[in-house]
């Protein structure tokens, strides 16, 4: 792969909206991605292997629990810092950002929000340092967009419960030390359970043959009569709203992360267009190529503004789930479109691993599907503005 020469576009001087601390945190993440992710990520994706060697680096830039309080090992940062870190990581690779998002928003967040003090002390510091890796099991083979239909269940058995069922498409599952698993009790109420590696009857087979997010490990969580101590149930909240609140946090991170992938594709295409000579001049001088670049920077700028405003609202505790859906949907869509246009601008070179664009393009196919598909987020906006439920 070519050296990483990334220069971030900031067409509307949006850095003026950030604090010095934001810029420092973002620049540290940016430098780390350049130094430790870019040189190894193409091979990791080609080999379909999550590069575990970067786990300590992810912890060092605050990617594991950016907004979790420092007393639990988190970085104690605000929501915009969280967003900026996700943006920079996804600039490197959506799979690496997925690992960080799952760890922070889908594992640490529910333990922090809904866990007991004992659960927090046991898991959060180790998850923040990367000593423990976590996964989040909501999706099932027959229940993706409609998780409320889940069939994974647990039964009361005195001081413990017995869990049976299976989860599919679970990021980090093959190597997770702990899984936050959403399952129904005997009254059909959904609860979060902390399932630990080593518990008898708990297995995590890897899902192979992915053409997308190849540098992120995806797999199943299978539970066959797994005995779980009651002290591993998250007591703070039950019902579908509990996992959905975690998804809000993760989707917020994706809204920022997708901008990173889009910026990388734009920057690569811009640089290439100035260097690639056809018909005696740089292709950047042709109107058709300028149209692509001009539209890319316009969409990136709009996405940056959307994400920043959402960050402010979220920090104030005012961001609604529907607002988060809109930003996730929009920013992933512009990123996938930009990746496609940028790839064309590189001609044949665009399909090789010499450049990051094709990898971003394939990765974004997962990003537009997970954490609520593109269609589902549109339905959320539709419901929010009309009051009419078009889901079922
Ligand atoms: C790489 C990867 C990693 C993932 N990681 C995780 C993870 O860590 N944890 C986890 O729990 N899940 C994870 N997922 C699962 C992901 O969230 C689901 O794939 C997603 O929610 C969609 O579910 P599905 O694949 O079952 O598609 P389906 O729900 O079967 O949807 C199929 C199609 O039907 C459409 N559709 C569904 N319902 C409606 C409707 N009411 N109206 C109109 N259209 C509809 C959808 O938009 C979609 O286009 C991951 C997925 C991938 C690909």
Short mmCIF file of C-alpha atoms and ligand atoms in Angstrom, two decimals:
data_model
loop_
_atom_site.label_atom_id
_atom_site.label_comp_id
_atom_site.label_asym_id
_atom_site.label_seq_id
_atom_site.Cartn_x
_atom_site.Cartn_y
_atom_site.Cartn_z
CA UNK A 1 0.00 0.00 0.00
CA UNK A 2 1.15 3.55 -0.76
CA UNK A 3 2.40 5.74 2.14
CA UNK A 4 -0.40 7.47 4.05
CA UNK A 5 -0.26 11.14 2.98
CA UNK A 6 -3.72 12.00 4.33
CA UNK A 7 -4.61 15.66 4.78
CA UNK A 8 -8.01 16.26 6.33
CA UNK A 9 -10.41 18.52 4.43
CA UNK A 10 -11.95 21.35 6.50
CA UNK A 11 -13.69 23.46 3.88
CA UNK A 12 -15.84 25.49 6.30
CA UNK A 13 -13.15 26.00 8.98
CA UNK A 14 -15.00 23.66 11.30
CA UNK A 15 -11.94 23.42 13.50
CA UNK A 16 -13.10 26.83 14.81
CA UNK A 17 -16.04 25.00 16.41
CA UNK A 18 -13.72 22.67 18.32
CA UNK A 19 -11.89 23.32 21.58
CA UNK A 20 -8.12 23.03 21.90
CA UNK A 21 -8.67 19.76 23.74
CA UNK A 22 -10.80 18.37 20.90
CA UNK A 23 -8.10 19.21 18.39
CA UNK A 24 -5.39 17.68 20.55
CA UNK A 25 -7.36 14.45 20.99
CA UNK A 26 -8.21 14.26 17.31
CA UNK A 27 -4.66 14.94 16.19
CA UNK A 28 -3.30 12.28 18.54
CA UNK A 29 -5.75 9.74 17.09
CA UNK A 30 -4.89 10.89 13.55
CA UNK A 31 -1.16 10.49 14.15
CA UNK A 32 -1.65 7.05 15.69
CA UNK A 33 -3.72 5.86 12.71
CA UNK A 34 -1.04 7.09 10.31
CA UNK A 35 1.74 5.43 12.25
CA UNK A 36 0.18 2.18 13.49
CA UNK A 37 -2.89 1.40 11.37
CA UNK A 38 -2.21 2.53 7.81
CA UNK A 39 0.98 0.46 7.33
CA UNK A 40 -0.68 -2.83 8.39
CA UNK A 41 -4.36 -2.51 7.60
CA UNK A 42 -4.38 -3.54 3.95
CA UNK A 43 -2.65 -6.84 4.71
CA UNK A 44 -4.95 -7.44 7.69
CA UNK A 45 -7.97 -6.91 5.43
CA UNK A 46 -6.53 -9.09 2.65
CA UNK A 47 -5.79 -11.82 5.21
CA UNK A 48 -9.22 -11.32 6.85
CA UNK A 49 -7.60 -11.03 10.29
CA UNK A 50 -8.30 -8.48 13.00
CA UNK A 51 -4.85 -7.06 13.89
CA UNK A 52 -4.77 -7.66 17.64
CA UNK A 53 -1.43 -5.87 17.88
CA UNK A 54 -3.27 -2.52 17.68
CA UNK A 55 -5.39 -3.13 20.81
CA UNK A 56 -2.98 -1.29 23.19
CA UNK A 57 -2.79 1.61 20.71
CA UNK A 58 -6.57 1.88 20.55
CA UNK A 59 -6.62 2.03 24.35
CA UNK A 60 -3.88 4.67 24.38
CA UNK A 61 -5.83 7.11 22.17
CA UNK A 62 -8.91 6.72 24.39
CA UNK A 63 -10.89 4.66 21.88
CA UNK A 64 -12.16 2.24 24.53
CA UNK A 65 -14.73 4.15 26.55
CA UNK A 66 -13.88 7.74 25.56
CA UNK A 67 -16.80 9.14 27.60
CA UNK A 68 -16.72 6.59 30.43
CA UNK A 69 -15.61 8.31 33.67
CA UNK A 70 -11.96 8.06 34.59
CA UNK A 71 -12.79 6.31 37.88
CA UNK A 72 -13.72 3.27 35.76
CA UNK A 73 -10.67 3.53 33.51
CA UNK A 74 -12.40 5.51 30.73
CA UNK A 75 -11.04 8.72 29.23
CA UNK A 76 -13.78 10.95 30.74
CA UNK A 77 -14.15 12.92 27.49
CA UNK A 78 -17.16 14.62 25.94
CA UNK A 79 -19.29 13.39 23.04
CA UNK A 80 -17.53 15.43 20.37
CA UNK A 81 -14.19 13.97 21.43
CA UNK A 82 -15.74 10.52 21.14
CA UNK A 83 -16.98 11.38 17.66
CA UNK A 84 -13.62 12.75 16.55
CA UNK A 85 -11.80 9.62 17.74
CA UNK A 86 -14.24 7.43 15.78
CA UNK A 87 -13.80 9.65 12.71
CA UNK A 88 -10.03 9.25 12.79
CA UNK A 89 -10.11 5.50 13.36
CA UNK A 90 -12.57 4.95 10.51
CA UNK A 91 -10.40 7.14 8.31
CA UNK A 92 -8.01 4.22 8.71
CA UNK A 93 -10.56 1.40 8.49
CA UNK A 94 -14.23 0.86 9.34
CA UNK A 95 -13.43 -2.58 10.79
CA UNK A 96 -11.05 -1.12 13.36
CA UNK A 97 -13.63 1.54 14.23
CA UNK A 98 -16.23 -1.21 14.61
CA UNK A 99 -14.05 -2.95 17.19
CA UNK A 100 -13.72 0.30 19.13
CA UNK A 101 -17.43 1.18 18.80
CA UNK A 102 -18.54 -2.21 20.08
CA UNK A 103 -16.13 -2.10 23.00
CA UNK A 104 -17.16 1.45 24.00
CA UNK A 105 -20.82 1.88 23.18
CA UNK A 106 -22.16 -1.64 23.17
CA UNK A 107 -20.17 -3.23 25.99
CA UNK A 108 -18.78 -0.55 28.32
CA UNK A 109 -21.82 1.75 27.97
CA UNK A 110 -24.45 -0.80 29.15
CA UNK A 111 -22.21 -1.98 32.00
CA UNK A 112 -21.64 1.63 33.05
CA UNK A 113 -25.30 2.66 32.69
CA UNK A 114 -27.11 -0.48 33.85
CA UNK A 115 -24.54 -2.50 35.77
CA UNK A 116 -23.94 -2.88 39.52
CA UNK A 117 -20.92 -1.23 41.13
CA UNK A 118 -19.33 -4.67 41.35
CA UNK A 119 -19.86 -5.33 37.62
CA UNK A 120 -18.43 -1.91 36.77
CA UNK A 121 -15.31 -2.47 38.90
CA UNK A 122 -14.80 -5.96 37.52
CA UNK A 123 -15.14 -5.20 33.81
CA UNK A 124 -14.77 -1.51 32.93
CA UNK A 125 -11.09 -0.87 33.77
CA UNK A 126 -10.02 -4.03 31.91
CA UNK A 127 -12.18 -3.15 28.90
CA UNK A 128 -10.74 0.39 28.88
CA UNK A 129 -7.17 -0.90 28.81
CA UNK A 130 -7.90 -3.56 26.21
CA UNK A 131 -6.98 -6.37 28.60
CA UNK A 132 -10.56 -7.58 28.08
CA UNK A 133 -12.35 -7.37 24.74
CA UNK A 134 -16.13 -7.35 24.58
CA UNK A 135 -18.94 -8.15 22.16
CA UNK A 136 -22.65 -7.31 21.99
CA UNK A 137 -25.22 -9.93 21.09
CA UNK A 138 -28.55 -8.63 19.90
CA UNK A 139 -29.00 -9.91 16.31
CA UNK A 140 -30.16 -13.51 15.83
CA UNK A 141 -30.32 -15.70 12.72
CA UNK A 142 -34.06 -15.01 12.33
CA UNK A 143 -34.26 -11.60 14.00
CA UNK A 144 -32.16 -8.75 12.59
CA UNK A 145 -34.14 -5.57 11.97
CA UNK A 146 -36.78 -6.83 14.39
CA UNK A 147 -34.81 -7.73 17.55
CA UNK A 148 -37.95 -7.75 19.71
CA UNK A 149 -38.77 -11.16 18.18
CA UNK A 150 -35.60 -12.69 19.67
CA UNK A 151 -35.81 -16.30 20.82
CA UNK A 152 -32.68 -16.45 23.01
CA UNK A 153 -34.02 -17.08 26.51
CA UNK A 154 -33.02 -17.71 30.08
CA UNK A 155 -34.75 -19.56 32.90
CA UNK A 156 -34.46 -19.02 36.62
CA UNK A 157 -32.55 -21.79 38.40
CA UNK A 158 -32.05 -20.50 41.96
CA UNK A 159 -28.85 -18.50 42.36
CA UNK A 160 -28.22 -18.63 38.61
CA UNK A 161 -30.07 -18.68 35.28
CA UNK A 162 -29.77 -21.08 32.33
CA UNK A 163 -29.30 -19.42 28.93
CA UNK A 164 -30.13 -21.01 25.56
CA UNK A 165 -30.08 -19.57 22.04
CA UNK A 166 -27.77 -18.08 19.43
CA UNK A 167 -26.66 -14.70 18.16
CA UNK A 168 -25.33 -14.08 14.65
CA UNK A 169 -23.20 -11.35 13.03
CA UNK A 170 -21.46 -10.43 16.25
CA UNK A 171 -18.42 -8.16 15.96
CA UNK A 172 -15.45 -9.21 18.13
CA UNK A 173 -17.19 -12.47 19.07
CA UNK A 174 -14.33 -14.86 18.14
CA UNK A 175 -11.97 -13.32 20.70
CA UNK A 176 -14.26 -11.62 23.21
CA UNK A 177 -13.66 -12.16 26.92
CA UNK A 178 -17.16 -10.98 27.81
CA UNK A 179 -20.36 -10.67 25.78
CA UNK A 180 -23.27 -8.40 26.65
CA UNK A 181 -26.12 -10.66 25.56
CA UNK A 182 -29.75 -9.59 25.25
CA UNK A 183 -32.19 -12.39 26.05
CA UNK A 184 -35.77 -12.86 27.24
CA UNK A 185 -36.78 -14.08 30.68
CA UNK A 186 -39.75 -16.34 31.34
CA UNK A 187 -42.07 -13.32 31.16
CA UNK A 188 -40.77 -12.33 27.70
CA UNK A 189 -38.91 -9.34 29.16
CA UNK A 190 -35.52 -8.53 27.58
CA UNK A 191 -32.50 -8.30 29.92
CA UNK A 192 -28.76 -7.84 29.44
CA UNK A 193 -26.53 -10.68 30.66
CA UNK A 194 -22.75 -10.70 30.97
CA UNK A 195 -21.59 -13.98 29.48
CA UNK A 196 -17.93 -14.73 30.11
CA UNK A 197 -15.54 -16.80 28.02
CA UNK A 198 -14.98 -20.13 29.66
CA UNK A 199 -18.58 -20.57 30.84
CA UNK A 200 -19.61 -24.10 29.95
CA UNK A 201 -21.83 -24.33 26.86
CA UNK A 202 -20.74 -20.91 25.50
CA UNK A 203 -18.99 -20.95 22.09
CA UNK A 204 -18.06 -18.21 19.60
CA UNK A 205 -17.41 -19.61 16.09
CA UNK A 206 -16.04 -17.14 13.54
CA UNK A 207 -17.97 -16.17 10.39
CA UNK A 208 -15.74 -16.48 7.31
CA UNK A 209 -16.04 -15.47 3.65
CA UNK A 210 -16.87 -11.80 4.23
CA UNK A 211 -16.01 -9.31 1.49
CA UNK A 212 -16.56 -6.43 3.89
CA UNK A 213 -15.05 -5.47 7.27
CA UNK A 214 -12.40 -8.09 6.67
CA UNK A 215 -10.10 -6.57 9.31
CA UNK A 216 -12.82 -6.98 11.94
CA UNK A 217 -13.63 -10.39 13.41
CA UNK A 218 -17.31 -11.35 13.16
CA UNK A 219 -18.92 -14.48 14.53
CA UNK A 220 -21.68 -16.17 16.45
CA UNK A 221 -22.47 -16.47 20.13
CA UNK A 222 -23.96 -19.87 20.91
CA UNK A 223 -25.47 -20.74 24.27
CA UNK A 224 -26.29 -24.32 25.19
CA UNK A 225 -27.57 -24.52 28.75
CA UNK A 226 -25.07 -21.90 29.89
CA UNK A 227 -25.18 -21.42 33.66
CA UNK A 228 -24.95 -17.70 34.41
CA UNK A 229 -24.75 -16.37 38.00
CA UNK A 230 -27.53 -13.88 38.72
CA UNK A 231 -24.81 -11.40 39.64
CA UNK A 232 -24.03 -11.26 35.87
CA UNK A 233 -27.45 -9.82 34.96
CA UNK A 234 -27.49 -6.06 34.34
CA UNK A 235 -30.12 -4.85 36.83
CA UNK A 236 -30.42 -1.19 35.84
CA UNK A 237 -32.77 -1.48 32.88
CA UNK A 238 -34.82 -4.10 31.04
CA UNK A 239 -36.92 -4.14 27.88
CA UNK A 240 -35.90 -3.37 24.29
CA UNK A 241 -35.11 0.24 25.25
CA UNK A 242 -31.96 -0.97 27.02
CA UNK A 243 -30.14 -2.36 23.95
CA UNK A 244 -31.60 0.45 21.80
CA UNK A 245 -30.00 3.06 24.07
CA UNK A 246 -26.63 1.38 23.47
CA UNK A 247 -27.28 1.49 19.73
CA UNK A 248 -27.93 5.24 19.99
CA UNK A 249 -24.44 5.70 21.34
CA UNK A 250 -22.86 3.43 18.72
CA UNK A 251 -24.82 5.00 15.85
CA UNK A 252 -23.62 8.42 16.99
CA UNK A 253 -20.06 7.11 16.66
CA UNK A 254 -20.83 5.73 13.20
CA UNK A 255 -22.19 9.09 12.05
CA UNK A 256 -18.75 10.53 12.79
CA UNK A 257 -16.79 7.49 11.68
CA UNK A 258 -18.30 7.42 8.20
CA UNK A 259 -17.01 10.97 7.66
CA UNK A 260 -13.51 9.63 8.25
CA UNK A 261 -13.89 7.03 5.50
CA UNK A 262 -15.35 9.67 3.17
CA UNK A 263 -12.52 12.12 3.90
CA UNK A 264 -9.91 9.48 3.16
CA UNK A 265 -11.51 8.60 -0.19
CA UNK A 266 -11.85 12.28 -1.14
CA UNK A 267 -8.29 13.13 -0.15
CA UNK A 268 -6.91 10.14 -2.07
CA UNK A 269 -8.91 10.98 -5.20
CA UNK A 270 -7.97 14.67 -5.03
CA UNK A 271 -4.25 13.89 -4.75
CA UNK A 272 -4.42 11.26 -7.50
CA UNK A 273 -6.30 13.57 -9.85
CA UNK A 274 -3.56 16.18 -9.60
CA UNK A 275 -0.86 13.63 -10.39
CA UNK A 276 -2.49 11.45 -13.03
CA UNK A 277 -1.89 12.80 -16.54
CA UNK A 278 -4.23 11.86 -19.40
CA UNK A 279 -4.62 13.68 -22.71
CA UNK A 280 -1.63 15.81 -21.74
CA UNK A 281 -2.91 17.26 -18.47
CA UNK A 282 -3.81 16.23 -14.90
CA UNK A 283 -7.26 14.64 -14.80
CA UNK A 284 -8.08 17.23 -12.07
CA UNK A 285 -8.35 19.70 -14.94
CA UNK A 286 -11.32 17.95 -16.54
CA UNK A 287 -14.76 19.24 -15.61
CA UNK A 288 -16.21 15.75 -15.06
CA UNK A 289 -13.57 14.98 -12.43
CA UNK A 290 -14.00 18.38 -10.80
CA UNK A 291 -17.74 17.74 -10.54
CA UNK A 292 -17.06 14.57 -8.60
CA UNK A 293 -14.58 16.28 -6.25
CA UNK A 294 -16.78 19.36 -5.75
CA UNK A 295 -19.77 17.20 -4.86
CA UNK A 296 -17.66 15.10 -2.50
CA UNK A 297 -16.37 18.08 -0.50
CA UNK A 298 -19.87 19.58 -0.37
CA UNK A 299 -21.33 16.37 1.08
CA UNK A 300 -18.43 15.93 3.51
CA UNK A 301 -18.89 19.49 4.77
CA UNK A 302 -22.64 18.97 5.30
CA UNK A 303 -21.97 15.69 7.09
CA UNK A 304 -19.37 17.34 9.33
CA UNK A 305 -21.87 20.01 10.34
CA UNK A 306 -24.57 17.43 11.05
CA UNK A 307 -22.22 15.38 13.21
CA UNK A 308 -20.92 18.39 15.11
CA UNK A 309 -24.41 19.68 15.89
CA UNK A 310 -25.51 16.21 16.95
CA UNK A 311 -22.49 16.08 19.24
CA UNK A 312 -23.54 19.32 20.91
CA UNK A 313 -27.11 18.06 21.35
CA UNK A 314 -25.90 14.75 22.72
CA UNK A 315 -23.56 16.46 25.15
CA UNK A 316 -26.55 18.49 26.39
CA UNK A 317 -28.58 15.28 26.71
CA UNK A 318 -31.01 16.56 24.07
CA UNK A 319 -30.27 14.38 21.01
CA UNK A 320 -33.21 12.15 20.13
CA UNK A 321 -32.84 8.64 18.74
CA UNK A 322 -34.46 9.86 15.51
CA UNK A 323 -31.88 12.64 15.16
CA UNK A 324 -29.12 10.07 15.60
CA UNK A 325 -30.76 7.85 12.96
CA UNK A 326 -30.81 10.71 10.49
CA UNK A 327 -27.10 11.42 10.96
CA UNK A 328 -26.11 7.75 10.77
CA UNK A 329 -28.15 7.24 7.62
CA UNK A 330 -27.02 10.40 5.88
CA UNK A 331 -23.34 10.19 6.71
CA UNK A 332 -22.97 6.53 5.77
CA UNK A 333 -24.81 7.16 2.51
CA UNK A 334 -22.59 10.07 1.52
CA UNK A 335 -19.51 8.03 2.47
CA UNK A 336 -20.52 5.05 0.35
CA UNK A 337 -21.31 7.31 -2.62
CA UNK A 338 -18.03 9.18 -2.23
CA UNK A 339 -16.10 5.89 -2.05
CA UNK A 340 -17.72 4.77 -5.29
CA UNK A 341 -17.01 8.02 -7.14
CA UNK A 342 -13.47 8.22 -5.76
CA UNK A 343 -12.78 4.67 -6.89
CA UNK A 344 -13.77 5.56 -10.42
CA UNK A 345 -11.46 8.56 -10.35
CA UNK A 346 -8.51 6.25 -9.79
CA UNK A 347 -9.40 4.15 -12.83
CA UNK A 348 -7.93 0.65 -12.68
CA UNK A 349 -5.66 1.57 -9.75
CA UNK A 350 -8.80 2.19 -7.72
CA UNK A 351 -9.58 -1.49 -7.45
CA UNK A 352 -6.18 -2.43 -6.03
CA UNK A 353 -4.96 -2.59 -2.46
CA UNK A 354 -2.37 0.07 -3.27
CA UNK A 355 -5.03 2.59 -2.26
CA UNK A 356 -7.55 2.48 0.57
CA UNK A 357 -10.65 3.32 -1.47
CA UNK A 358 -11.84 -0.13 -2.50
CA UNK A 359 -11.43 -1.37 1.07
CA UNK A 360 -13.47 1.60 2.38
CA UNK A 361 -16.08 0.95 -0.28
CA UNK A 362 -16.49 -2.70 0.69
CA UNK A 363 -16.40 -1.89 4.42
CA UNK A 364 -19.16 0.67 4.08
CA UNK A 365 -21.50 -2.04 2.77
CA UNK A 366 -21.52 -3.41 6.32
CA UNK A 367 -21.70 0.02 7.92
CA UNK A 368 -24.82 0.84 5.89
CA UNK A 369 -26.37 -2.44 7.08
CA UNK A 370 -25.43 -2.83 10.73
CA UNK A 371 -26.74 -0.84 13.69
CA UNK A 372 -30.01 -0.48 11.80
CA UNK A 373 -30.13 -0.77 8.03
CA UNK A 374 -30.41 2.25 5.75
CA UNK A 375 -34.11 1.47 5.23
CA UNK A 376 -34.81 1.08 8.93
CA UNK A 377 -33.30 4.49 9.69
CA UNK A 378 -35.48 6.04 7.02
CA UNK A 379 -38.52 4.44 8.66
CA UNK A 380 -37.43 5.89 12.01
CA UNK A 381 -37.36 9.38 10.47
CA UNK A 382 -40.68 8.68 8.78
CA UNK A 383 -42.28 7.64 12.05
CA UNK A 384 -40.81 10.65 13.84
CA UNK A 385 -42.14 13.23 11.39
CA UNK A 386 -45.53 11.65 10.61
CA UNK A 387 -46.39 9.77 13.78
CA UNK A 388 -47.28 6.80 11.55
CA UNK A 389 -45.53 3.47 12.08
CA UNK A 390 -44.54 1.93 8.72
CA UNK A 391 -42.47 -0.90 10.20
CA UNK A 392 -45.19 -3.50 10.33
C1 LIG B 1 -20.19 -7.07 9.65
C2 LIG B 1 -21.38 -7.02 10.58
C3 LIG B 1 -21.18 -6.84 11.93
C4 LIG B 1 -22.29 -6.83 12.80
N1 LIG B 1 -22.09 -6.71 14.17
C5 LIG B 1 -23.13 -6.87 15.02
C6 LIG B 1 -22.92 -6.92 16.44
O1 LIG B 1 -21.79 -6.74 16.93
N2 LIG B 1 -23.99 -7.19 17.25
C7 LIG B 1 -25.24 -7.40 16.76
O2 LIG B 1 -26.15 -7.64 17.54
N3 LIG B 1 -25.48 -7.33 15.41
C8 LIG B 1 -24.45 -7.09 14.54
N4 LIG B 1 -24.67 -7.06 13.17
C9 LIG B 1 -26.01 -7.36 12.67
C10 LIG B 1 -26.71 -6.18 12.02
O3 LIG B 1 -27.08 -5.24 12.98
C11 LIG B 1 -27.87 -6.73 11.20
O4 LIG B 1 -27.30 -7.36 10.06
C12 LIG B 1 -28.86 -5.67 10.77
O5 LIG B 1 -29.56 -5.18 11.89
C13 LIG B 1 -29.87 -6.18 9.72
O6 LIG B 1 -30.41 -7.39 10.11
P1 LIG B 1 -30.45 -8.60 9.04
O7 LIG B 1 -29.07 -8.77 8.50
O8 LIG B 1 -31.07 -9.75 9.73
O9 LIG B 1 -31.35 -8.08 7.87
P2 LIG B 1 -32.97 -8.14 7.81
O10 LIG B 1 -33.54 -7.57 9.06
O11 LIG B 1 -33.38 -9.49 7.40
O12 LIG B 1 -33.26 -7.12 6.64
C14 LIG B 1 -33.18 -7.48 5.26
C15 LIG B 1 -33.67 -6.30 4.43
O13 LIG B 1 -35.05 -6.06 4.73
C16 LIG B 1 -35.24 -4.70 5.09
N5 LIG B 1 -36.31 -4.59 6.08
C17 LIG B 1 -36.41 -5.25 7.27
N6 LIG B 1 -37.53 -4.87 7.90
C18 LIG B 1 -38.14 -3.95 7.12
C19 LIG B 1 -39.33 -3.17 7.23
N7 LIG B 1 -40.11 -3.23 8.32
N8 LIG B 1 -39.66 -2.33 6.22
C20 LIG B 1 -38.86 -2.22 5.13
N9 LIG B 1 -37.74 -2.93 4.96
C21 LIG B 1 -37.37 -3.78 5.95
C22 LIG B 1 -33.90 -4.24 5.63
O14 LIG B 1 -33.74 -2.83 5.54
C23 LIG B 1 -32.93 -5.00 4.75
O15 LIG B 1 -32.73 -4.28 3.56
C24 LIG B 1 -23.59 -6.99 12.29
C25 LIG B 1 -23.76 -7.13 10.90
C26 LIG B 1 -22.68 -7.14 10.05
C27 LIG B 1 -22.91 -7.30 8.57
#
